[in-house]
mmCIF file with all atom_site columns, C-alpha atoms in Angstrom:
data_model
loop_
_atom_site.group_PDB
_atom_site.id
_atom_site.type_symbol
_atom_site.label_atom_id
_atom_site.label_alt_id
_atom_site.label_comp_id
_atom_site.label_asym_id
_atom_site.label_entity_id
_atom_site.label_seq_id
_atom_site.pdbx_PDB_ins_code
_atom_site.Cartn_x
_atom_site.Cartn_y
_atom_site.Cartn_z
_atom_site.occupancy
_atom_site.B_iso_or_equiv
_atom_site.pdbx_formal_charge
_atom_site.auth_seq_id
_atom_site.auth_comp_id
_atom_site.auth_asym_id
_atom_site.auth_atom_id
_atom_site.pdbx_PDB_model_num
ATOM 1   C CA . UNK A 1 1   ? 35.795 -0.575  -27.722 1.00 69.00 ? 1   UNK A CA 1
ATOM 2   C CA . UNK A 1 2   ? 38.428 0.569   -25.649 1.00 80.00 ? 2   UNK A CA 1
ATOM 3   C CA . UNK A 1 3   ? 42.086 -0.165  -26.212 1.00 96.00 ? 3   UNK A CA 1
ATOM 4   C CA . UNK A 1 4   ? 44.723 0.246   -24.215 1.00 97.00 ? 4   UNK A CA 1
ATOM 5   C CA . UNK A 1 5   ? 48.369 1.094   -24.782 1.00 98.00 ? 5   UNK A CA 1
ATOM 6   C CA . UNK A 1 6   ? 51.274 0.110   -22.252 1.00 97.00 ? 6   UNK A CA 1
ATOM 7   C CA . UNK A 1 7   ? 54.529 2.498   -23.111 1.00 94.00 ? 7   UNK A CA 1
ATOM 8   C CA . UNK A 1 8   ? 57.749 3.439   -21.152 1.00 90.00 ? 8   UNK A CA 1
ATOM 9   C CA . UNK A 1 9   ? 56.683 5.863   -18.578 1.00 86.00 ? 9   UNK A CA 1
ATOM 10  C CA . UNK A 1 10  ? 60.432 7.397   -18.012 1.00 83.00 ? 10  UNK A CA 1
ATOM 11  C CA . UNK A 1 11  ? 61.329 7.517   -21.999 1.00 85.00 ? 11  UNK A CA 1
ATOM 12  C CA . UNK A 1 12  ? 60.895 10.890  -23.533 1.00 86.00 ? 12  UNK A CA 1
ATOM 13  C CA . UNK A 1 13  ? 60.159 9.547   -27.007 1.00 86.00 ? 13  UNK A CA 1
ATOM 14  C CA . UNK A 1 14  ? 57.470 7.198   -25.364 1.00 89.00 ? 14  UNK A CA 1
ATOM 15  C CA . UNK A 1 15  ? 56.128 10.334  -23.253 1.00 87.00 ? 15  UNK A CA 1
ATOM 16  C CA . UNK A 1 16  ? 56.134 12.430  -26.692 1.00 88.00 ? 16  UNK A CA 1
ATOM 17  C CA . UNK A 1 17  ? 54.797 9.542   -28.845 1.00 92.00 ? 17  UNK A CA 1
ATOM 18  C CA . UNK A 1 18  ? 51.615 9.255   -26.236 1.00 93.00 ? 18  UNK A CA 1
ATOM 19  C CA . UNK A 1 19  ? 50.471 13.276  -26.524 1.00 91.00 ? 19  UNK A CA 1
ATOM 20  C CA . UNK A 1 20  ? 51.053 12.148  -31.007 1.00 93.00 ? 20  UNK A CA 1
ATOM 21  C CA . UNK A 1 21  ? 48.414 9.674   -30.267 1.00 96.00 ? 21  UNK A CA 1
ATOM 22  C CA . UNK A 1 22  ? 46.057 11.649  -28.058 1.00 94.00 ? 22  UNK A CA 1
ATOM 23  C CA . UNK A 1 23  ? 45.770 14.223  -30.029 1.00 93.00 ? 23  UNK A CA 1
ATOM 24  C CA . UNK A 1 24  ? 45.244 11.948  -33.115 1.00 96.00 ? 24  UNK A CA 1
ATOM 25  C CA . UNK A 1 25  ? 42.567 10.087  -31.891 1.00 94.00 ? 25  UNK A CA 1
ATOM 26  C CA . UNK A 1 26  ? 39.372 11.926  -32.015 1.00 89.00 ? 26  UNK A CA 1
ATOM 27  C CA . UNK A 1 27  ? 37.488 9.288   -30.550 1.00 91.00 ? 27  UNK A CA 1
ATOM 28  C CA . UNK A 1 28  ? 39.726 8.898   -27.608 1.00 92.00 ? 28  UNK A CA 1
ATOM 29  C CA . UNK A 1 29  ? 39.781 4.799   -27.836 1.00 93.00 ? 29  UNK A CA 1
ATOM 30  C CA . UNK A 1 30  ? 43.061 4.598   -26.382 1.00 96.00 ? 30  UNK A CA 1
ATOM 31  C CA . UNK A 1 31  ? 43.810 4.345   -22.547 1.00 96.00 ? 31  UNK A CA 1
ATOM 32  C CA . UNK A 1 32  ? 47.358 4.208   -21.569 1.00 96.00 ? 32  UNK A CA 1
ATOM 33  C CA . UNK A 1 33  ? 49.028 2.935   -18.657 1.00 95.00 ? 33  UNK A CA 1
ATOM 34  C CA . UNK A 1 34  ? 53.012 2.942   -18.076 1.00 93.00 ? 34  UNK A CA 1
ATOM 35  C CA . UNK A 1 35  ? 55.375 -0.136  -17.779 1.00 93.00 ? 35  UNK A CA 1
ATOM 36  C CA . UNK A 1 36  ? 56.116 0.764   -14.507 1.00 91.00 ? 36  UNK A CA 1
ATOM 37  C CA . UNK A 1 37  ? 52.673 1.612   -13.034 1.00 92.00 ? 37  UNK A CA 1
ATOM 38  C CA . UNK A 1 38  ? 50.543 -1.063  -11.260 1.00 95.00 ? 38  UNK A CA 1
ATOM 39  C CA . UNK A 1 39  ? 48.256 -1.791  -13.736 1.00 95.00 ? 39  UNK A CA 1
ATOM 40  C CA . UNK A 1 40  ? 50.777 -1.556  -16.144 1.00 94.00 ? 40  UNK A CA 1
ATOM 41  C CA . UNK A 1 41  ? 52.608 -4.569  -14.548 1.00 95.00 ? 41  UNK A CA 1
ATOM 42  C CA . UNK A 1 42  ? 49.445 -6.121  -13.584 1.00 96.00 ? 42  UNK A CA 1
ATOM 43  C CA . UNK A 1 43  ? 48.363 -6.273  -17.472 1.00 96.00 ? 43  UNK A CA 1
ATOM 44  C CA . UNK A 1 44  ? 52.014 -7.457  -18.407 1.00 96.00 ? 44  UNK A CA 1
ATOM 45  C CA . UNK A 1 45  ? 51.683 -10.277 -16.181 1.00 96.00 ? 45  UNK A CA 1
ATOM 46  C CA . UNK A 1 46  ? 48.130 -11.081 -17.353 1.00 96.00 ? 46  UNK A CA 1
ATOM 47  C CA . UNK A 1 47  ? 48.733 -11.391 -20.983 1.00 96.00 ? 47  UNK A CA 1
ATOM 48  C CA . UNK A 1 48  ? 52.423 -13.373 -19.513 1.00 95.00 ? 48  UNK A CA 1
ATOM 49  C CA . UNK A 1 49  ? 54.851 -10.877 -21.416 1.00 95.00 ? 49  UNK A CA 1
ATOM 50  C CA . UNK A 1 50  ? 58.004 -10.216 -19.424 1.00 92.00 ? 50  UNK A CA 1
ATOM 51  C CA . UNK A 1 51  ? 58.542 -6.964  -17.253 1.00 87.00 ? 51  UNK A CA 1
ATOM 52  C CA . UNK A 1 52  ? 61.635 -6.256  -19.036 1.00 86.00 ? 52  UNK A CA 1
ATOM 53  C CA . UNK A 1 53  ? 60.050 -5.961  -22.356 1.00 89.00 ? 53  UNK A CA 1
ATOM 54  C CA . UNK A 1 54  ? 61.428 -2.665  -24.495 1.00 83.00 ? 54  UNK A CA 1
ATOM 55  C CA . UNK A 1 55  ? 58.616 -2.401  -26.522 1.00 91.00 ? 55  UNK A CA 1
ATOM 56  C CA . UNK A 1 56  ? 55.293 -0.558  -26.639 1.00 94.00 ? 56  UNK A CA 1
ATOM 57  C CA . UNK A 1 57  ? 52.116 -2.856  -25.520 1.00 97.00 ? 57  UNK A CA 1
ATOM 58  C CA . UNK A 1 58  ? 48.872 -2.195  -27.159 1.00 98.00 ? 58  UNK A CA 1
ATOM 59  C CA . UNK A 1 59  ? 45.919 -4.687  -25.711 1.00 97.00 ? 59  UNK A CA 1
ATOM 60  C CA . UNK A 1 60  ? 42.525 -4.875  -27.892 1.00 97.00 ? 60  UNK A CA 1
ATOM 61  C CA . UNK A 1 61  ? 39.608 -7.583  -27.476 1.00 93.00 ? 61  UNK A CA 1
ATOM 62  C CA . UNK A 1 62  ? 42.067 -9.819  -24.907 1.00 93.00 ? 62  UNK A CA 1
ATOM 63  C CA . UNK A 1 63  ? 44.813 -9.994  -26.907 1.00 95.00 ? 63  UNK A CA 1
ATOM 64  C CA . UNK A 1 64  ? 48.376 -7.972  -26.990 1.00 97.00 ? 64  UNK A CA 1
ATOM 65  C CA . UNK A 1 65  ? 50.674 -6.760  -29.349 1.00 97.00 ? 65  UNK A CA 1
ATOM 66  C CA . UNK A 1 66  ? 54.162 -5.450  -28.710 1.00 96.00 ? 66  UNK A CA 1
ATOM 67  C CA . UNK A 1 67  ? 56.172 -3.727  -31.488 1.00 95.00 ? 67  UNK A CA 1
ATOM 68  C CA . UNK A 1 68  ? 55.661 -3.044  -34.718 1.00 95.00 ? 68  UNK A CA 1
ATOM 69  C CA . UNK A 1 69  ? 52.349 -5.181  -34.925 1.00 96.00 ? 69  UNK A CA 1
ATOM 70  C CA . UNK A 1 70  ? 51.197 -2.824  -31.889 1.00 96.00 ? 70  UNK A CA 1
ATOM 71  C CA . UNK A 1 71  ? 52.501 0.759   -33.754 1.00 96.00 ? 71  UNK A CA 1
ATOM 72  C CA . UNK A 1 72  ? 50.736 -0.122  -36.995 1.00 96.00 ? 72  UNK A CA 1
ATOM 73  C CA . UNK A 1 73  ? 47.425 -1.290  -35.211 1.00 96.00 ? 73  UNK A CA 1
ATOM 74  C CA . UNK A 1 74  ? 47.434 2.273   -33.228 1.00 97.00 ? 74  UNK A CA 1
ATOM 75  C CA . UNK A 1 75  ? 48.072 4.230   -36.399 1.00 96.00 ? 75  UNK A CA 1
ATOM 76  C CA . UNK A 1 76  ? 45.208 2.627   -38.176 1.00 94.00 ? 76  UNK A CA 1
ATOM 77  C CA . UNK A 1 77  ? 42.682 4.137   -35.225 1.00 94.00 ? 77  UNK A CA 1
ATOM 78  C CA . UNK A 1 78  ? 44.518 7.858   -35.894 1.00 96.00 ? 78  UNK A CA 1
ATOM 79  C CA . UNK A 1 79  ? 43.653 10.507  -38.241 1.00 94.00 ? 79  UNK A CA 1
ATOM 80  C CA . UNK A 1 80  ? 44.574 11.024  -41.461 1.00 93.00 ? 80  UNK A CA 1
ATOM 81  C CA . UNK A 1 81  ? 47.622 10.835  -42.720 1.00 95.00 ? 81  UNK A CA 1
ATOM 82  C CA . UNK A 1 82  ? 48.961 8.577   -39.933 1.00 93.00 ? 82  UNK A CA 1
ATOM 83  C CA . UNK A 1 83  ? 45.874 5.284   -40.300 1.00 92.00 ? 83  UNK A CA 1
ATOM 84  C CA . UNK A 1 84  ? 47.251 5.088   -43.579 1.00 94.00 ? 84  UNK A CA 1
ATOM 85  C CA . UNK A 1 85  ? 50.776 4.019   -42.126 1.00 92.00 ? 85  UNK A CA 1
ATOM 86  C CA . UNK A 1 86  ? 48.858 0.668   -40.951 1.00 89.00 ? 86  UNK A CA 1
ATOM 87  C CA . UNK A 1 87  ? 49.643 -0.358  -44.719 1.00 92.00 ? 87  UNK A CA 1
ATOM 88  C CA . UNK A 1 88  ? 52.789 -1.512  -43.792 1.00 93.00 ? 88  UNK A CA 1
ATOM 89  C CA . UNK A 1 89  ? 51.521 -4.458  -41.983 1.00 92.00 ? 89  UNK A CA 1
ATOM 90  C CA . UNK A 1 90  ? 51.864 -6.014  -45.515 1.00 93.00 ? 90  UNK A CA 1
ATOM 91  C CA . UNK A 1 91  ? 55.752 -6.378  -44.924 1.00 95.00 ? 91  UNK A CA 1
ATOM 92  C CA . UNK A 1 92  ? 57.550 -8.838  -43.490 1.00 95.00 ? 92  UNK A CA 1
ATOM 93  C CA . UNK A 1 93  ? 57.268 -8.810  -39.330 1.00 94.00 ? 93  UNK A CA 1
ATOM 94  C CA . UNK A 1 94  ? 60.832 -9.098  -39.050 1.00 95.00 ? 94  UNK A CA 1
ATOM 95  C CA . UNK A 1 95  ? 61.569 -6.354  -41.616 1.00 95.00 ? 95  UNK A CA 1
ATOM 96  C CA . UNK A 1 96  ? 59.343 -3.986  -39.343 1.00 96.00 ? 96  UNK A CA 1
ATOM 97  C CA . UNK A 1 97  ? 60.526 -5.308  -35.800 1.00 94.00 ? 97  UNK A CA 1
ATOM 98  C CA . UNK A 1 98  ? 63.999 -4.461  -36.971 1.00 94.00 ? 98  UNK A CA 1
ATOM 99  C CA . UNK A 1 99  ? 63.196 -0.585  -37.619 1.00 93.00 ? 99  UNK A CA 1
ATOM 100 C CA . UNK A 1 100 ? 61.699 -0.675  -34.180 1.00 91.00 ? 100 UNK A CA 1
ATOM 101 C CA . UNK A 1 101 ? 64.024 -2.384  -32.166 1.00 90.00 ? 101 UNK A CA 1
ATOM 102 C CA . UNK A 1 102 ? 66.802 0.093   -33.601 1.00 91.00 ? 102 UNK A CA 1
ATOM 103 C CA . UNK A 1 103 ? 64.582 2.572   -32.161 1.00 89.00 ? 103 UNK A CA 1
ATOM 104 C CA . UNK A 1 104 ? 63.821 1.077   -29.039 1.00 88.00 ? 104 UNK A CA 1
ATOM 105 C CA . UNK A 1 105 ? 67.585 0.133   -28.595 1.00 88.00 ? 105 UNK A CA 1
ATOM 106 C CA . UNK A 1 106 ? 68.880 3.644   -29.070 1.00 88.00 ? 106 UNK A CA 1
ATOM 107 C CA . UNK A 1 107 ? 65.824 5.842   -27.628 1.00 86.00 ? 107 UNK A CA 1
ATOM 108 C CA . UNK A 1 108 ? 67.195 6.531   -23.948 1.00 79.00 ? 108 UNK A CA 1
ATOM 109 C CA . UNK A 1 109 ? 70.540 7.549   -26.326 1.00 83.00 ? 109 UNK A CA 1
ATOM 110 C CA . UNK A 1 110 ? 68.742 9.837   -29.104 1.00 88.00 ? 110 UNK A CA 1
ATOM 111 C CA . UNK A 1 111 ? 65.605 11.572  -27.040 1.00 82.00 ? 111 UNK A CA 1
ATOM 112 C CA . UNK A 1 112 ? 67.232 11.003  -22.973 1.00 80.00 ? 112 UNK A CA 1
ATOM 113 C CA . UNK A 1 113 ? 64.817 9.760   -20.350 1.00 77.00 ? 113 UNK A CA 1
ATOM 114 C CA . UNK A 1 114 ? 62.921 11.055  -17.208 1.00 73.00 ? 114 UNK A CA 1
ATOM 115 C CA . UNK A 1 115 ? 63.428 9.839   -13.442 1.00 67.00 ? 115 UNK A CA 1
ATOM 116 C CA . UNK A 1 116 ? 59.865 9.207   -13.303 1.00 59.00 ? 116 UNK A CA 1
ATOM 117 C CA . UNK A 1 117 ? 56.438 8.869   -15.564 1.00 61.00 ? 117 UNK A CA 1
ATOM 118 C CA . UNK A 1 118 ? 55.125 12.588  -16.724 1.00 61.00 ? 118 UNK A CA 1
ATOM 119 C CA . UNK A 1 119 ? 52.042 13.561  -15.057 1.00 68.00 ? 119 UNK A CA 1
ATOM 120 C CA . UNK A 1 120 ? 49.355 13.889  -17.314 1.00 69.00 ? 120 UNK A CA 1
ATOM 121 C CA . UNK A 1 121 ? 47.238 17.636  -17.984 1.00 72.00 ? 121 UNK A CA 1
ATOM 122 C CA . UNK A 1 122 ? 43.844 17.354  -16.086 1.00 74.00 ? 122 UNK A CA 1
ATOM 123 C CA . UNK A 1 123 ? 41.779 17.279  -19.620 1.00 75.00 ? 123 UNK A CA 1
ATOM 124 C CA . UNK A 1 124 ? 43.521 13.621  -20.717 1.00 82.00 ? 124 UNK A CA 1
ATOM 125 C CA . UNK A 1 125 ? 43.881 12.239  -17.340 1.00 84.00 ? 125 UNK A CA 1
ATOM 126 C CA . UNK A 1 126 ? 40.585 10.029  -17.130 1.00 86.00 ? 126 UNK A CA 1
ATOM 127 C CA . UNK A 1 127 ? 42.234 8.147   -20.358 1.00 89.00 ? 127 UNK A CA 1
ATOM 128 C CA . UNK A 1 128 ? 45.258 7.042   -18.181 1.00 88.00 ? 128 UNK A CA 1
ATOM 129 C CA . UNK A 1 129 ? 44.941 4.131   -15.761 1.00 85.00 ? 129 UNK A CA 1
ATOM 130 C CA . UNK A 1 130 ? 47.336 5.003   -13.254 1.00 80.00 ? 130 UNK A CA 1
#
């Protein structure tokens, strides 16, 4: 089953978290596709989440989930030591969104951003939609 992940195409943190997950997923289940790419707004619009959302997306089985729901379901598909970070789906939603949205917030701020989506090497490129 494939699963794909919607991140922020010109954030530097996003850019850096995507080549964490790639090469922590030996099975390569993820696909990614940028907020700003067609098919990154087309799936935005299709699961009816809002264009200006700062958050990650990750969409498995026809269903999305944005922030920290969508971090902790990723990790739990990586390699050990980062699946076990999926244990802290046992706290409180709001006690995880607020970590992330401090994150999110300040991430243009703490790791800069890029003028336009990074172009991914030729051996990953089939995984990304756009």
């Amino acid at each position: 089953m494939k699963k794909t992940i919607l991140y922020d195409g010109t954030c530097n943190f996003c850019n850096t978290s995507v080549q964490f997950i790639i090469n922590r997923d030996p099975k390569s289940s993820f696909l990614f596709a940028s907020l700003q790419g067609k098919t990154g707004k087309e799936m935005l619009k299709k699961y009816k989440i809002k264009e200006e959302i700062d958050s990650i997306v990750l969409i498995v089985d026809e269903q999305a989930y944005t922030k920290s729901d969508a971090v902790l379901r990723i990790c739990s598909d990586l390699t050990s030591p980062w699946k076990y970070m999926s244990v802290l789906q046992a706290l409180p939603r709001f006690m995880r969104d607020t970590v992330y949205e401090l994150i999110a917030k300040n991430r243009y701020r703490w790791f800069g951003k890029q003028e336009s989506c990074m172009i991914p090497k030729p051996d990953v490129r089939k995984r990304f939609l756009d």
